[in-house]
Short mmCIF file of C-alpha atoms in Angstrom, two decimals:
data_model
loop_
_atom_site.label_atom_id
_atom_site.label_comp_id
_atom_site.label_asym_id
_atom_site.label_seq_id
_atom_site.Cartn_x
_atom_site.Cartn_y
_atom_site.Cartn_z
CA MET M 9 3.17 24.87 22.30
CA SER M 10 6.21 27.00 23.21
CA THR M 11 7.17 24.47 25.83
CA LEU M 12 6.77 21.58 23.34
CA VAL M 13 8.94 23.26 20.63
CA SER M 14 11.64 24.32 23.08
CA ARG M 15 11.83 20.79 24.60
CA LEU M 16 11.96 19.24 21.12
CA ARG M 17 14.73 21.53 20.04
CA GLU M 18 16.84 20.75 23.04
CA GLY M 19 17.69 17.30 21.67
CA LEU M 20 17.57 17.98 17.91
CA PRO M 21 19.86 19.74 15.40
CA ASP M 22 19.04 23.09 13.82
CA GLY M 23 16.40 22.79 11.15
CA ALA M 24 14.95 19.56 12.42
CA VAL M 25 11.81 21.22 13.97
CA LEU M 26 9.49 23.05 11.69
CA VAL M 27 6.70 25.32 13.04
CA ASP M 28 5.90 27.70 10.18
CA THR M 29 2.23 26.94 9.51
CA ASP M 30 2.62 27.26 5.77
CA VAL M 31 5.25 24.53 5.89
CA THR M 32 3.58 22.25 8.47
CA ALA M 33 0.31 22.35 6.55
CA SER M 34 2.04 20.48 3.69
CA TYR M 35 2.61 17.55 6.14
CA ALA M 36 -1.00 17.41 7.28
CA HIS M 37 -2.27 14.56 5.11
CA ASP M 38 -1.56 11.76 2.71
CA MET M 39 -3.19 11.15 -0.69
CA ALA M 40 -6.59 9.86 0.51
CA SER M 41 -9.89 11.72 -0.16
CA PHE M 42 -12.61 12.21 2.39
CA CYS M 43 -10.15 11.89 5.31
CA PRO M 44 -10.13 14.74 7.82
CA ALA M 45 -6.71 16.13 8.84
CA GLY M 46 -5.79 18.44 11.69
CA SER M 47 -3.05 21.09 12.06
CA PRO M 48 0.18 19.88 13.61
CA ALA M 49 1.90 21.90 16.30
CA ALA M 50 5.26 20.94 14.80
CA VAL M 51 6.89 18.78 12.21
CA VAL M 52 10.14 17.00 13.23
CA LEU M 53 12.62 15.56 10.70
CA PRO M 54 15.02 13.29 12.59
CA ARG M 55 18.06 11.63 11.16
CA THR M 56 18.94 9.14 13.93
CA THR M 57 17.19 6.67 16.25
CA GLU M 58 18.32 8.72 19.26
CA GLU M 59 16.59 11.79 17.85
CA VAL M 60 13.37 9.81 17.47
CA ARG M 61 13.67 8.52 20.99
CA HIS M 62 14.05 12.14 22.13
CA VAL M 63 10.87 13.18 20.33
CA LEU M 64 8.91 10.34 21.87
CA ARG M 65 10.19 11.06 25.41
CA VAL M 66 9.13 14.70 25.11
CA ALA M 67 5.71 13.80 23.58
CA HIS M 68 5.10 11.18 26.26
CA ASP M 69 6.08 13.56 29.03
CA LEU M 70 3.78 16.30 27.68
CA ARG M 71 0.99 13.93 26.55
CA VAL M 72 1.20 15.26 22.95
CA PRO M 73 0.08 12.94 20.01
CA VAL M 74 2.69 11.82 17.55
CA VAL M 75 1.86 10.98 13.98
CA PRO M 76 4.62 9.04 12.17
CA GLN M 77 4.96 9.67 8.45
CA GLY M 78 6.81 8.33 5.44
CA ALA M 79 6.43 9.84 1.93
CA ARG M 80 2.66 10.32 2.44
CA THR M 81 1.70 8.34 -0.63
CA GLY M 82 -0.84 6.32 1.41
CA LEU M 83 -4.49 6.12 0.36
CA SER M 84 -6.28 5.71 3.66
CA GLY M 85 -5.47 8.79 5.71
CA ALA M 86 -3.18 6.81 8.08
CA ALA M 87 -0.53 9.48 7.97
CA ASN M 88 -2.98 12.43 8.53
CA ALA M 89 -2.18 14.86 11.29
CA THR M 90 -4.34 15.49 14.36
CA ASP M 91 -4.73 19.00 15.81
CA GLY M 92 -1.77 19.92 17.99
CA CYS M 93 0.25 16.77 17.19
CA VAL M 94 3.92 16.32 16.42
CA VAL M 95 4.24 14.94 12.91
CA LEU M 96 7.34 12.72 12.87
CA SER M 97 8.55 12.60 9.30
CA LEU M 98 11.07 9.83 8.85
CA THR M 99 12.16 10.60 5.30
CA ARG M 100 15.59 11.80 6.29
CA MET M 101 16.36 8.42 7.87
CA ASN M 102 17.13 7.04 4.40
CA ARG M 103 20.25 4.97 4.67
CA ILE M 104 20.72 1.40 3.48
CA LEU M 105 22.88 0.10 6.29
CA GLU M 106 23.72 -3.36 5.02
CA ILE M 107 23.21 -5.68 2.10
CA ASP M 108 24.18 -9.23 2.82
CA PRO M 109 24.16 -11.55 -0.24
CA VAL M 110 25.05 -14.71 1.73
CA ASN M 111 22.19 -14.40 4.27
CA ARG M 112 19.95 -12.60 1.65
CA ILE M 113 19.07 -9.76 3.92
CA ALA M 114 19.11 -5.98 3.85
CA VAL M 115 19.12 -3.70 6.91
CA VAL M 116 17.54 -0.29 6.19
CA GLU M 117 16.21 2.81 7.81
CA PRO M 118 12.54 3.68 7.37
CA GLY M 119 12.98 6.50 4.93
CA VAL M 120 14.67 4.39 2.25
CA VAL M 121 12.58 4.63 -0.94
CA ASN M 122 11.34 1.32 -2.20
CA ALA M 123 12.81 1.74 -5.72
CA ASP M 124 16.22 2.82 -4.31
CA LEU M 125 16.45 -0.40 -2.31
CA SER M 126 15.38 -2.46 -5.36
CA LYS M 127 18.17 -0.88 -7.39
CA ALA M 128 20.78 -1.35 -4.62
CA VAL M 129 20.08 -5.01 -4.19
CA ALA M 130 20.02 -5.62 -7.86
CA ALA M 131 23.68 -4.82 -8.02
CA HIS M 132 24.17 -7.95 -5.89
CA GLY M 133 21.97 -10.17 -8.09
CA LEU M 134 19.12 -9.95 -5.56
CA CYS M 135 15.67 -8.49 -5.42
CA TYR M 136 13.25 -7.00 -2.84
CA PRO M 137 9.90 -8.17 -4.34
CA PRO M 138 7.24 -5.90 -2.76
CA ASP M 139 6.56 -3.26 -5.36
CA PRO M 140 3.55 -0.92 -4.62
CA SER M 141 2.42 1.15 -7.61
CA SER M 142 4.04 4.21 -5.86
CA TRP M 143 7.32 2.28 -5.50
CA GLU M 144 9.40 5.19 -6.92
CA GLN M 145 8.15 7.51 -4.14
CA CYS M 146 6.95 5.35 -1.12
CA THR M 147 9.27 4.45 1.67
CA ILE M 148 10.00 1.08 3.32
CA GLY M 149 8.74 2.45 6.70
CA GLY M 150 5.47 3.44 5.05
CA ASN M 151 5.20 0.07 3.39
CA ILE M 152 5.70 -1.62 6.70
CA GLY M 153 3.25 0.70 8.50
CA THR M 154 0.43 -0.03 6.01
CA GLY M 155 1.35 -3.63 5.11
CA SER M 156 1.46 -2.67 1.41
CA GLY M 157 1.52 -5.04 -1.47
CA GLY M 158 1.98 -4.45 -5.17
CA LEU M 159 1.79 -5.95 -8.65
CA CYS M 160 3.88 -9.11 -7.95
CA CYS M 161 2.03 -10.35 -4.90
CA VAL M 162 0.44 -13.20 -6.69
CA LYS M 163 3.84 -14.93 -6.80
CA TYR M 164 5.93 -13.24 -4.22
CA GLY M 165 3.63 -12.12 -1.45
CA VAL M 166 3.26 -8.85 0.42
CA THR M 167 5.55 -6.77 2.65
CA ALA M 168 4.83 -8.67 5.83
CA GLU M 169 6.47 -11.77 4.30
CA TYR M 170 9.81 -9.97 3.88
CA VAL M 171 10.11 -8.25 7.25
CA LEU M 172 12.41 -10.46 9.44
CA GLY M 173 13.02 -8.01 12.24
CA LEU M 174 12.44 -4.38 13.37
CA GLU M 175 13.83 -1.72 15.61
CA VAL M 176 10.98 0.29 17.03
CA VAL M 177 10.86 3.21 19.34
CA LEU M 178 7.82 2.78 21.72
CA ALA M 179 5.60 5.49 22.94
CA ASP M 180 7.70 6.24 26.04
CA GLY M 181 10.94 6.37 24.09
CA ARG M 182 12.25 2.90 24.82
CA LEU M 183 13.89 1.00 21.99
CA LEU M 184 12.54 -2.45 21.12
CA ARG M 185 14.19 -4.98 18.85
CA THR M 186 12.04 -7.70 17.34
CA GLY M 187 12.57 -10.72 15.11
CA ARG M 188 15.86 -11.90 13.76
CA ARG M 189 18.42 -11.98 11.01
CA THR M 190 18.21 -15.68 10.43
CA ALA M 191 16.10 -17.57 7.90
CA LYS M 192 14.20 -19.36 10.67
CA GLY M 193 13.15 -18.31 14.21
CA VAL M 194 10.13 -18.92 16.42
CA ALA M 195 11.33 -17.61 19.80
CA GLY M 196 8.46 -15.80 21.59
CA TYR M 197 5.41 -14.05 20.21
CA ASP M 198 5.73 -12.72 16.66
CA LEU M 199 5.96 -9.08 17.59
CA THR M 200 7.40 -8.20 14.23
CA ARG M 201 4.20 -9.17 12.37
CA LEU M 202 2.24 -7.22 14.94
CA PHE M 203 3.92 -3.99 13.87
CA VAL M 204 3.56 -4.60 10.18
CA GLY M 205 0.21 -2.89 9.17
CA SER M 206 -0.21 -1.20 12.53
CA GLU M 207 0.08 2.24 10.90
CA GLY M 208 2.36 3.67 13.58
CA SER M 209 -0.17 3.14 16.32
CA LEU M 210 2.04 0.79 18.39
CA GLY M 211 5.54 2.19 17.78
CA VAL M 212 7.83 4.00 15.40
CA VAL M 213 9.85 1.86 13.14
CA VAL M 214 13.43 3.14 12.87
CA GLY M 215 15.09 0.12 11.31
CA ALA M 216 14.13 -3.02 9.41
CA THR M 217 15.82 -6.26 8.51
CA LEU M 218 14.34 -7.47 5.21
CA ALA M 219 14.51 -10.73 3.38
CA LEU M 220 15.83 -10.69 -0.23
CA ARG M 221 15.44 -13.14 -3.03
CA PRO M 222 17.65 -14.00 -5.97
CA ALA M 223 16.85 -11.73 -8.86
CA PRO M 224 14.49 -13.49 -11.28
CA PRO M 225 14.91 -13.62 -15.07
CA PRO M 226 13.24 -10.81 -17.12
CA GLN M 227 9.50 -11.37 -17.35
CA LEU M 228 7.35 -11.48 -20.44
CA VAL M 229 3.76 -10.26 -20.43
CA LEU M 230 0.67 -11.39 -22.24
CA ALA M 231 -2.38 -9.24 -22.87
CA ALA M 232 -5.82 -10.88 -23.21
CA GLU M 233 -8.99 -8.98 -24.22
CA PHE M 234 -12.43 -9.97 -22.94
CA ASP M 235 -15.96 -8.97 -23.88
CA SER M 236 -17.00 -9.09 -20.24
CA THR M 237 -15.35 -8.71 -16.84
CA ALA M 238 -17.05 -12.02 -15.82
CA ALA M 239 -15.10 -13.78 -18.57
CA ALA M 240 -11.95 -12.22 -17.43
CA GLY M 241 -12.65 -13.40 -13.85
CA GLU M 242 -13.23 -16.92 -15.18
CA ALA M 243 -9.80 -16.79 -16.94
CA VAL M 244 -8.19 -15.88 -13.61
CA CYS M 245 -9.82 -18.84 -11.93
CA ARG M 246 -8.69 -21.20 -14.71
CA ILE M 247 -5.12 -19.91 -14.57
CA MET M 248 -4.87 -20.35 -10.84
CA ALA M 249 -6.68 -23.66 -10.71
CA GLY M 250 -4.33 -24.88 -13.46
CA GLY M 251 -1.42 -24.64 -11.04
CA HIS M 252 0.27 -21.73 -12.81
CA THR M 253 2.28 -19.15 -10.81
CA PRO M 254 2.44 -15.92 -12.81
CA SER M 255 4.70 -13.18 -11.49
CA MET M 256 1.84 -10.77 -12.16
CA LEU M 257 -1.83 -11.14 -13.09
CA GLU M 258 -3.51 -7.79 -13.44
CA LEU M 259 -6.88 -6.62 -14.70
CA MET M 260 -8.11 -3.31 -16.10
CA ASP M 261 -11.73 -2.61 -17.05
CA ARG M 262 -12.97 -0.55 -20.04
CA THR M 263 -13.19 2.65 -18.01
CA THR M 264 -9.63 2.29 -16.97
CA LEU M 265 -8.33 1.49 -20.42
CA ARG M 266 -10.02 4.68 -21.78
CA ALA M 267 -8.53 6.81 -19.00
CA VAL M 268 -5.01 5.47 -19.67
CA ASN M 269 -5.36 6.07 -23.43
CA ALA M 270 -6.55 9.63 -22.79
CA MET M 271 -3.52 10.36 -20.61
CA THR M 272 -0.73 8.42 -22.45
CA ARG M 273 -1.93 7.88 -26.04
CA MET M 274 -0.79 4.28 -25.82
CA GLY M 275 -3.51 2.95 -28.14
CA LEU M 276 -4.89 0.37 -25.76
CA PRO M 277 -8.00 -1.48 -26.88
CA GLU M 278 -10.99 0.63 -25.82
CA SER M 279 -13.63 -1.67 -27.44
CA THR M 280 -12.94 -4.49 -24.94
CA GLU M 281 -14.66 -4.73 -21.52
CA ALA M 282 -11.60 -6.07 -19.65
CA LEU M 283 -7.84 -6.40 -20.33
CA LEU M 284 -5.97 -9.09 -18.41
CA LEU M 285 -2.20 -8.87 -18.14
CA ALA M 286 -0.35 -12.06 -17.22
CA ALA M 287 3.46 -12.15 -16.73
CA PHE M 288 5.96 -14.94 -16.11
CA ASP M 289 9.61 -14.63 -14.98
CA THR M 290 10.35 -18.32 -15.32
CA PRO M 291 13.23 -19.76 -17.32
CA ASP M 292 10.93 -20.27 -20.29
CA PRO M 293 8.26 -17.48 -19.99
CA ALA M 294 7.08 -17.78 -23.56
CA ALA M 295 6.00 -21.37 -23.01
CA ASP M 296 4.13 -20.42 -19.82
CA LEU M 297 2.42 -17.57 -21.61
CA ALA M 298 1.35 -19.89 -24.41
CA ARG M 299 -0.37 -22.24 -21.85
CA VAL M 300 -2.05 -19.35 -20.12
CA GLY M 301 -3.09 -17.95 -23.45
CA VAL M 302 -5.05 -21.15 -24.19
CA LEU M 303 -6.79 -20.87 -20.88
CA CYS M 304 -7.82 -17.29 -21.65
CA GLU M 305 -9.21 -18.30 -25.01
CA GLU M 306 -11.20 -21.15 -23.39
CA ALA M 307 -12.66 -18.58 -20.94
CA GLY M 308 -13.83 -16.46 -23.81
CA ALA M 309 -10.92 -14.05 -24.64
CA SER M 310 -11.50 -12.31 -27.92
CA SER M 311 -7.80 -11.59 -28.44
CA VAL M 312 -4.59 -12.97 -26.85
CA VAL M 313 -1.36 -11.20 -27.66
CA PRO M 314 1.93 -12.20 -25.91
CA ALA M 315 4.70 -9.65 -25.85
CA GLU M 316 7.63 -10.55 -28.03
CA ASP M 317 10.33 -8.98 -25.84
CA ALA M 318 11.07 -7.03 -22.67
CA ALA M 319 10.27 -3.67 -24.31
CA GLU M 320 6.74 -4.69 -25.23
CA SER M 321 6.29 -6.12 -21.81
CA GLU M 322 7.42 -2.88 -20.13
CA MET M 323 4.96 -0.86 -22.21
CA LEU M 324 2.11 -3.01 -20.91
CA LEU M 325 3.43 -2.70 -17.32
CA ALA M 326 3.65 1.07 -17.75
CA ALA M 327 -0.01 1.15 -18.84
CA ARG M 328 -0.97 -0.69 -15.63
CA ARG M 329 1.12 1.58 -13.43
CA THR M 330 -0.49 4.61 -15.07
CA ALA M 331 -4.02 3.42 -14.30
CA LEU M 332 -4.61 5.30 -11.04
CA PRO M 333 -3.24 8.68 -12.09
CA ALA M 334 -5.21 8.33 -15.37
CA LEU M 335 -8.41 7.74 -13.46
CA GLU M 336 -7.76 10.67 -11.22
CA ALA M 337 -7.59 12.85 -14.38
CA VAL M 338 -11.17 11.87 -15.38
CA LYS M 339 -12.78 14.13 -12.81
CA GLY M 340 -9.90 15.56 -10.81
CA VAL M 341 -10.40 13.58 -7.60
CA THR M 342 -10.69 9.84 -6.87
CA MET M 343 -11.64 7.61 -4.01
CA ILE M 344 -9.53 4.48 -4.34
CA ASP M 345 -11.02 1.38 -2.73
CA ASP M 346 -8.93 -1.60 -1.76
CA VAL M 347 -11.32 -4.51 -1.36
CA CYS M 348 -9.91 -8.01 -1.53
CA VAL M 349 -12.06 -11.03 -2.31
CA GLY M 350 -11.44 -14.69 -3.05
CA ARG M 351 -10.30 -15.25 -6.65
CA SER M 352 -13.49 -17.29 -7.26
CA GLU M 353 -15.59 -14.22 -6.36
CA LEU M 354 -13.66 -11.74 -8.48
CA GLY M 355 -16.16 -11.76 -11.39
CA ALA M 356 -19.14 -11.37 -9.10
CA PHE M 357 -17.46 -8.49 -7.30
CA ILE M 358 -16.53 -6.54 -10.44
CA THR M 359 -20.02 -7.03 -11.80
CA GLY M 360 -21.39 -5.76 -8.53
CA VAL M 361 -19.24 -2.62 -8.80
CA GLU M 362 -20.57 -2.03 -12.25
CA ARG M 363 -24.08 -2.14 -10.76
CA ILE M 364 -23.10 0.26 -7.97
CA ALA M 365 -21.60 2.76 -10.49
CA ALA M 366 -24.86 2.72 -12.39
CA GLU M 367 -27.05 3.11 -9.28
CA HIS M 368 -25.03 6.15 -8.13
CA GLY M 369 -24.53 7.71 -11.55
CA LEU M 370 -20.76 7.70 -11.25
CA THR M 371 -17.67 6.74 -13.25
CA ILE M 372 -15.93 3.89 -11.32
CA GLY M 373 -12.92 2.32 -12.96
CA VAL M 374 -11.67 -1.05 -11.69
CA VAL M 375 -7.97 -2.15 -11.71
CA ALA M 376 -7.08 -5.26 -9.80
CA HIS M 377 -4.29 -7.51 -8.67
CA ALA M 378 -6.46 -10.23 -10.13
CA GLY M 379 -4.19 -13.08 -9.14
CA ASP M 380 -4.86 -12.55 -5.49
CA GLY M 381 -8.28 -11.00 -5.66
CA ASN M 382 -7.15 -7.55 -4.54
CA THR M 383 -9.30 -4.97 -6.42
CA HIS M 384 -9.04 -1.24 -6.64
CA PRO M 385 -12.40 0.19 -7.68
CA THR M 386 -11.72 3.85 -8.17
CA VAL M 387 -14.52 6.31 -7.86
CA CYS M 388 -14.11 9.39 -10.03
CA PHE M 389 -15.93 12.56 -9.01
CA ASP M 390 -15.85 16.30 -8.85
CA ALA M 391 -15.05 17.38 -5.29
CA ARG M 392 -16.43 20.88 -5.97
CA ASP M 393 -19.91 19.35 -6.41
CA PRO M 394 -21.34 18.43 -2.93
CA GLU M 395 -24.06 16.30 -4.25
CA GLU M 396 -21.68 14.24 -6.49
CA SER M 397 -19.18 14.01 -3.57
CA ALA M 398 -21.94 12.55 -1.39
CA ARG M 399 -22.74 9.94 -4.06
CA ALA M 400 -19.06 9.10 -4.33
CA ARG M 401 -18.87 8.44 -0.59
CA ALA M 402 -22.06 6.35 -0.63
CA SER M 403 -20.74 4.24 -3.60
CA PHE M 404 -17.51 3.68 -1.74
CA ASP M 405 -19.31 2.37 1.26
CA ALA M 406 -21.48 0.16 -0.98
CA ILE M 407 -18.43 -1.33 -2.57
CA MET M 408 -16.98 -2.21 0.76
CA ALA M 409 -20.25 -3.77 1.93
CA LEU M 410 -20.22 -5.85 -1.27
CA GLY M 411 -16.75 -7.09 -0.56
CA LEU M 412 -17.74 -8.23 2.94
CA GLU M 413 -20.86 -9.92 1.54
CA LEU M 414 -18.64 -11.97 -0.76
CA GLY M 415 -16.43 -13.04 2.13
CA GLY M 416 -13.67 -10.49 1.45
CA THR M 417 -11.87 -7.84 3.42
CA ILE M 418 -12.10 -4.05 3.48
CA THR M 419 -8.42 -3.65 2.79
CA GLY M 420 -5.88 -5.85 1.11
CA GLU M 421 -2.81 -3.47 1.19
CA HIS M 422 -3.73 0.16 1.70
CA GLY M 423 -4.59 -0.16 5.39
CA VAL M 424 -7.46 1.21 7.49
CA GLY M 425 -6.39 4.73 8.50
CA VAL M 426 -9.20 7.26 8.78
CA LEU M 427 -10.99 6.21 5.63
CA LYS M 428 -12.18 2.83 6.73
CA LYS M 429 -11.99 2.75 10.49
CA GLU M 430 -15.82 2.64 10.88
CA TRP M 431 -15.79 -0.50 8.79
CA LEU M 432 -13.09 -2.35 10.79
CA GLU M 433 -15.46 -3.58 13.52
CA ARG M 434 -17.97 -4.75 10.91
CA GLU M 435 -15.25 -7.02 9.55
CA LEU M 436 -13.46 -8.09 12.67
CA GLY M 437 -16.33 -8.26 15.25
CA PRO M 438 -16.48 -7.11 18.91
CA VAL M 439 -14.22 -9.85 20.37
CA ALA M 440 -11.35 -9.09 17.93
CA MET M 441 -11.81 -5.29 18.50
CA GLU M 442 -11.58 -5.77 22.29
CA LEU M 443 -8.26 -7.55 21.81
CA HIS M 444 -7.03 -4.87 19.43
CA ARG M 445 -7.83 -2.21 22.09
CA GLY M 446 -5.99 -4.25 24.71
CA ILE M 447 -2.86 -4.55 22.56
CA LYS M 448 -2.93 -0.86 21.83
CA ALA M 449 -3.15 -0.12 25.58
CA ALA M 450 -0.24 -2.40 26.37
CA PHE M 451 2.05 -0.63 23.87
CA ASP M 452 0.70 2.88 24.17
CA PRO M 453 -1.25 3.35 27.43
CA LEU M 454 -1.42 7.18 26.93
CA ASN M 455 -2.78 6.79 23.38
CA ILE M 456 -0.29 9.31 21.90
CA LEU M 457 0.77 7.24 18.80
CA ASN M 458 -1.30 8.04 15.75
CA PRO M 459 -4.60 8.28 17.76
CA GLY M 460 -7.79 7.70 15.92
CA LYS M 461 -6.21 5.39 13.26
CA VAL M 462 -6.74 1.60 12.90
#
């Protein structure tokens, strides 16, 4: 360890290498439950690409694992340390290098916080659409590493669709540039997409060229109450089959609504089984909401209430963004699943989750990006109770199995990390896994980059 630390410090400024165990322990894991984390030998806080290259050269020479990290808001254990590793925290690389309104691109470092980028480009009449629920804390590098999504994916898509090009430091310290700055480009293999969602296992992203869009008009939100989650799922199917393109289509079940009320005192309807939130940012959002409201009523909605203005809309959005912290407060700890199914299977999936909750005697709240079928069943449990913790883990696995049975995927936006790695082969199959391992070996033959993940 002394050799590692001295070699790291040779090419880094004072204060960039942390070895105090009380400090390094705080960098050991992200926000996922049931994910083991090791003790890092050192935490490095670079500010430049050259400093990152120095770290990788040293680690490669000494065969030391490197775990890249952003803000550690992830929910799969992808940023968890391994014993004796170097944690490479990129939060100090937080500059927005360029905003180009003509070409509608931004060039940023990985430590830029998602919300800070959104505010910066808004000053130019532009927007960066991907908006994870943790957007006020999470970083662009972390978003790229996990392939994150957000509330607006139903209309605007996920992070991968906005990454035009990357600067990546490879395992041996070489600098790779992928992609382009242009609106079009098909030269060579799409290495850029390969890095998105790779969880730092192929290289360390040190810069990103991102696509921007014109800022949309303010959105209006509609709230529809349903007496069953199946009816809410049917409403989602009718909305999407009807050719509508909401900017957001979110679902919260009764358990979630009660949790949000307990935390915020918002007065959300607790008597309903499901609340569907639909939003439009079109030139005439009120007319779009009226049409969607009719579809909700036809699907069995007991109440349909469109917001009258931006303030009411923001209150409803705040309730949705509070859902996961509110569920965590129910028992103190949560396991947040991330299963995505086809929209047509949404009702069957949520009904299945209700059955799993009853079978395991647990509280499981469901929130969902309903417009794209990405659900977040959230298992609430007392981590101090070993028996309840075991039931929580078993229910989590049952939920993932249900998602695969319905033709879905084990993760829509949180990534695989440690939490779901044993499920990856079940979804992809042996041929795909063999190719995955071959790609990993081509980029990182010594397996030093975030080993044990993906």
